[in-house]
Each structure stands twice: as C-alpha cells, then as structure tokens.
XYZ file of C-alpha atoms in Angstrom:
305
model
C -0.087 -0.056 -0.101
C 1.149 3.411 -0.713
C 0.636 4.517 2.971
C 3.999 2.587 3.773
C 5.997 3.462 0.886
C 8.256 1.057 -1.346
C 11.007 1.072 1.237
C 8.810 -0.676 3.963
C 7.610 -4.161 4.526
C 4.272 -5.366 3.280
C 1.538 -4.530 5.795
C 0.618 -8.253 5.913
C 4.071 -8.973 7.915
C 3.343 -6.472 10.489
C 1.586 -8.036 13.791
C 0.041 -5.635 16.224
C -1.220 -6.388 19.970
C -4.128 -4.036 20.789
C -4.451 -3.965 24.652
C -7.452 -1.600 26.319
C -9.969 -2.646 28.771
C -12.528 -0.629 26.678
C -14.458 -2.743 24.466
C -15.241 0.412 22.238
C -11.602 1.521 21.524
C -10.673 -2.113 20.778
C -13.138 -2.716 18.173
C -12.641 0.892 16.888
C -8.926 0.168 16.577
C -9.537 -3.252 15.208
C -11.754 -1.940 12.491
C -9.056 0.696 11.345
C -6.324 -2.171 11.498
C -8.652 -4.525 9.474
C -9.301 -1.993 7.000
C -5.667 -1.472 6.276
C -4.661 -5.089 6.080
C -2.827 -5.442 9.127
C -2.716 -8.620 11.397
C -3.615 -7.963 14.917
C -4.795 -9.611 18.083
C -6.745 -7.874 21.121
C -6.093 -8.350 25.049
C -8.405 -6.575 27.690
C -5.954 -5.618 30.255
C -1.845 -6.155 30.746
C -2.058 -9.724 31.918
C -4.086 -10.776 28.910
C -1.561 -9.171 26.989
C 1.402 -10.875 28.680
C -0.252 -14.241 27.880
C -0.587 -13.348 24.155
C 3.064 -12.530 24.035
C 4.053 -15.662 25.684
C 2.028 -17.519 23.007
C 3.227 -15.494 20.109
C 6.191 -13.354 20.407
C 6.198 -12.245 16.767
C 4.385 -8.905 17.565
C 6.074 -6.035 15.752
C 4.183 -3.259 17.647
C 1.878 -3.103 20.961
C -0.717 -0.164 21.342
C -1.706 -0.231 24.853
C -3.864 1.794 27.318
C -2.260 3.246 30.364
C -5.414 2.672 32.950
C -6.309 -0.894 33.047
C -7.349 -3.731 35.990
C -4.719 -6.028 37.237
C -1.924 -4.986 34.860
C -1.762 -1.252 33.754
C -0.245 -0.119 30.613
C 3.048 1.101 32.317
C 3.693 -2.089 34.070
C 3.035 -4.064 30.447
C 5.439 -1.406 28.906
C 8.261 -2.482 31.465
C 7.610 -6.160 30.899
C 7.827 -5.764 27.154
C 10.991 -3.784 27.332
C 12.603 -6.655 29.624
C 11.206 -9.712 27.603
C 10.408 -8.469 23.946
C 13.173 -5.443 23.134
C 12.409 -5.689 19.452
C 8.755 -4.811 19.868
C 7.764 -1.226 19.976
C 5.100 0.267 22.266
C 2.609 2.798 21.461
C 0.520 4.009 24.799
C -2.815 5.699 24.686
C -4.884 7.387 27.631
C -7.765 9.133 28.100
C -6.339 10.621 31.149
C -3.599 12.870 29.746
C -2.644 14.553 33.029
C -1.824 11.346 34.781
C 1.094 10.758 32.609
C 2.905 13.259 30.193
C 4.310 12.625 26.972
C 7.621 12.816 28.265
C 7.088 10.414 31.080
C 5.559 7.757 28.812
C 8.659 8.131 26.369
C 11.115 8.218 29.174
C 9.710 4.883 30.186
C 10.421 3.426 26.875
C 7.179 3.725 25.005
C 8.120 4.754 21.194
C 4.917 7.001 20.795
C 1.897 8.420 22.942
C -1.649 9.152 21.689
C -4.239 10.792 23.761
C -7.865 9.677 23.279
C -9.950 10.287 21.362
C -7.746 9.433 18.389
C -8.830 9.459 14.696
C -7.863 7.188 11.743
C -5.279 9.348 10.165
C -3.350 9.978 13.428
C -3.292 6.248 14.166
C -2.134 5.246 10.962
C 0.583 8.108 10.731
C 1.879 6.838 13.909
C 2.014 3.282 12.662
C 3.509 4.299 9.548
C 6.212 6.182 11.291
C 7.038 3.408 13.968
C 7.396 0.762 11.116
C 9.742 3.117 9.419
C 11.899 3.587 12.380
C 11.918 -0.407 12.932
C 12.902 -1.050 9.264
C 15.894 1.380 9.100
C 16.981 -0.108 12.535
C 16.710 -3.667 11.052
C 18.662 -2.617 7.848
C 21.463 -0.950 10.070
C 21.653 -4.012 12.100
C 21.961 -6.649 9.287
C 24.767 -4.278 7.877
C 26.670 -4.550 11.325
C 25.926 -7.973 12.741
C 27.950 -10.040 9.968
C 31.857 -10.988 10.170
C 33.218 -9.968 6.882
C 35.677 -12.843 6.674
C 33.735 -15.680 7.808
C 29.838 -14.643 7.172
C 29.266 -15.672 10.718
C 27.330 -13.447 13.124
C 29.695 -11.229 14.628
C 30.342 -10.528 18.814
C 27.805 -7.473 18.899
C 25.279 -9.634 17.527
C 25.988 -12.662 19.971
C 25.686 -9.956 22.929
C 22.028 -9.110 21.722
C 21.151 -12.492 20.680
C 22.164 -14.554 23.901
C 20.187 -12.575 26.069
C 17.207 -12.887 23.518
C 17.347 -16.479 23.499
C 17.833 -16.986 27.319
C 14.673 -15.317 27.849
C 12.840 -17.156 25.100
C 14.050 -20.327 26.591
C 12.793 -19.582 29.988
C 9.449 -18.599 28.601
C 8.949 -21.647 26.590
C 10.792 -23.985 29.111
C 13.483 -25.488 26.866
C 17.232 -26.397 27.240
C 19.853 -23.814 25.684
C 23.683 -24.641 25.557
C 26.455 -22.539 24.539
C 29.747 -23.972 23.043
C 32.894 -21.774 22.990
C 35.538 -22.819 20.280
C 38.977 -21.798 20.363
C 41.720 -22.761 17.268
C 44.574 -24.413 19.277
C 48.089 -23.184 18.060
C 46.457 -20.705 15.711
C 49.262 -17.725 16.327
C 52.312 -20.099 15.291
C 50.324 -21.478 12.232
C 49.622 -17.794 11.209
C 53.447 -16.852 11.784
C 54.571 -20.096 9.652
C 52.075 -20.342 7.059
C 51.019 -16.554 6.740
C 47.653 -14.158 7.252
C 46.098 -15.661 3.966
C 46.434 -19.343 5.365
C 45.337 -18.289 8.538
C 42.106 -16.631 7.024
C 41.685 -19.726 5.354
C 41.598 -21.413 8.372
C 38.953 -19.169 10.093
C 36.849 -19.225 6.736
C 36.763 -22.883 6.939
C 35.719 -23.407 10.624
C 32.909 -20.723 9.906
C 31.699 -22.894 7.091
C 31.601 -26.156 9.057
C 29.732 -24.268 11.944
C 27.032 -23.194 9.452
C 26.931 -26.647 8.018
C 26.699 -28.367 11.343
C 24.282 -25.912 12.646
C 20.353 -26.728 12.759
C 18.492 -24.485 10.644
C 16.341 -22.053 13.016
C 17.422 -23.748 16.206
C 21.264 -22.927 16.212
C 23.310 -19.649 15.878
C 27.123 -19.636 14.605
C 29.447 -16.693 15.727
C 32.804 -15.410 15.200
C 33.635 -14.366 19.008
C 36.883 -12.635 18.309
C 40.225 -13.461 16.825
C 40.402 -17.109 16.633
C 37.644 -17.675 18.926
C 34.155 -19.143 17.930
C 30.586 -19.365 19.545
C 27.643 -21.731 18.722
C 24.274 -21.090 20.633
C 22.336 -24.310 20.739
C 18.493 -23.915 21.461
C 15.801 -26.489 22.049
C 18.118 -29.473 22.555
C 19.630 -31.861 24.990
C 23.054 -32.265 26.210
C 23.687 -35.181 24.042
C 22.485 -33.369 20.961
C 24.643 -30.448 21.854
C 27.661 -32.739 22.291
C 27.227 -34.456 19.107
C 27.095 -31.127 17.087
C 30.345 -30.101 18.659
C 31.901 -33.418 17.882
C 30.813 -33.290 14.258
C 32.287 -29.592 13.955
C 35.705 -31.015 15.228
C 35.730 -33.884 13.022
C 35.010 -32.038 9.917
C 37.492 -29.446 11.050
C 40.365 -32.405 11.583
C 39.686 -33.491 7.798
C 41.206 -30.436 6.392
C 44.389 -31.216 8.353
C 45.410 -27.908 9.238
C 48.997 -28.379 10.405
C 49.287 -28.389 14.124
C 46.017 -26.549 14.627
C 43.288 -28.123 16.264
C 39.924 -27.169 18.343
C 39.363 -26.847 21.994
C 35.582 -26.914 23.225
C 33.836 -25.663 26.446
C 29.999 -26.612 26.377
C 27.897 -25.198 28.898
C 23.782 -25.170 29.684
C 22.137 -22.250 31.025
C 20.365 -22.641 34.435
C 18.038 -19.956 35.685
C 19.078 -18.772 39.306
C 15.900 -16.905 40.702
C 18.298 -14.851 43.256
C 20.120 -13.332 40.261
C 19.026 -10.594 37.708
C 18.952 -11.431 34.108
C 22.246 -10.142 33.210
C 24.167 -11.693 36.031
C 22.599 -14.943 35.216
C 24.090 -14.516 31.698
C 27.246 -13.699 32.587
C 27.282 -16.623 34.962
C 26.618 -18.907 31.680
C 29.427 -17.270 29.854
C 31.917 -17.570 32.578
C 31.111 -21.239 33.114
C 31.439 -22.161 29.542
C 34.451 -19.974 29.092
C 36.091 -21.837 31.948
C 35.386 -25.233 30.381
C 37.001 -24.075 27.188
C 40.241 -23.083 29.055
C 39.921 -26.536 30.770
C 40.237 -28.117 27.562
C 43.311 -26.043 26.369
C 45.147 -26.638 29.597
C 44.089 -30.240 29.559
C 45.924 -30.958 26.312
C 43.598 -29.179 23.916
C 41.669 -30.790 20.920
C 39.087 -31.682 23.304
C 35.529 -31.011 24.424
C 34.751 -30.371 28.033
C 31.339 -29.855 29.624
C 31.037 -27.188 32.260
C 30.018 -28.454 35.616
C-alpha cells in the first residue's frame, strides 16, 4: 500500500497487539487495522497481553492503554522492554494529566496518543514506527556479520544470547553454549602467513554453518580465533554431538598443528540473580570449560560443571 512507501515491509508482515479494557476502543482500533490490512490480536488488560505475548512473540507493535485493571499499561511497557525488546510500544490514554508525553517516552514507549484519536493519527503513528523499525533492522543487518567468515559477529552475540535466554525460560526448553578456540593458531599464522590463517578461519566458519540446525542454532565469530555456537531447544547429548561433528569435520582439513578446544555449558536460571548476572555466569562457566580443554592438552570438548 502507498501509505507505507516502497521501502517498508508489506503490511501483511506487521503484527500488532491491541490492549485496552474499553471494548469500544478495541473495536474501533480493530476496525481501522482490519480495513488497512494489518494482522492483529486484542487483549483487555496487561495480564492478558502478557499471555498473548508468551503464546506468540512475533508482534512488531503493541498499542496499549495506561489505565487498566490487574496490570496497567506502564507495567506492561516495563515487561515488554525486559522480555521483548524488539517490540515497539505505543501508549494511549484518556487521562492525559496522569502521565505526560515525556513520562511515557522516558519509560520506553516509542510514541503516545491521547484519546480520542482518529484514523489518520493512528495510521500516521504506525507508519512512523514501522519506518523506524525497518531502518534499525537494515542497519543491524549491516553491522551484525563478520566480514571474513560470514558468521554473526560479537555484537550480535551479545544481543542474541540474552534474547534466547529469555525465550528458553518462557517456553521451558534447554539452551547450550559452545565456545570454540583454535589451538596453536598464532604459530600457524606466523609460519604460513595471514592468508593461510584466514583460510582456517573461513573453513571453520563454513563447518559451523553446515553443522548448525536451521532455526535452532546460531554460529558466531566471537573474536580473533575464538568462535561460539548457541544451541537452542536441544539436549546435552545433541549439543555434544554437534560439537563432535564440528571437530571431526575440522580435522579432515589437516591444518597443520591446529586443533579445536571446546567448552560446552548449559544455561540454568538462578532466581536470586538478575538476568544479566545469570547470563554472565553462563558465559563464564562455558569459557572456563574451554580453558580447561586447552590446559588439559587441547583438541577436546569439556562440559561445564
């Protein structure tokens, strides 16, 4: 449609969650979205919205009222920012004096509307939000890949691991992380040159991509000669099997004295810790396992305690 412009994604790919305890407002917004081709779902308060997000985390935008029973819009906004950071939130209210525009924006909403609003205002705000999301996505695609190996880079690893940790906790599945270090890489690089060293890095990157399960595993160049594989919805046996497959494929290339050392760790949620401390504990124990592999003779896989 011309409303969005040629550089924006098709409306049919945008999914919106409407949250309001007033059935008249919900019906009005639903009618506007339906006429303009958007996918949408509705919730009558914040708690119902949380349940819908748990069932389907692909909503691009949430439009929520502030004053609602059980969980209000500001509480819902805080929840979305923590668990669904890629989802934009537009806040609406019929009581504009209770929260100012700046209050809502500082809290993390991307926009604010005062009731009553009309069709043009709602569509204009959606247009702006979608345009901004698209620009961010395009910039991210340019900045999340490693140029040499075509794997995701460290920047994207830092974003993705927290996202996948939250997702695994919501959906109650196991998640593993493998850190992979190329043994004796510096001496190989010094002896054979940087071009040969680049070939080693590129080959390992290709092997990791070939061994990754589509939609379930994420391969990264973590930095220098260190790589990482995030393995979701899997068991320890399957995660170990993928590491062994990577190691076996790498050995077939016979890159001199180089070999691979692996540390394999599983995420466990500790309720007494905040999410970031829990994530760093996960990274540290996996990294420690990798260094145990290196100190224990290299060319092996060590599972974290």
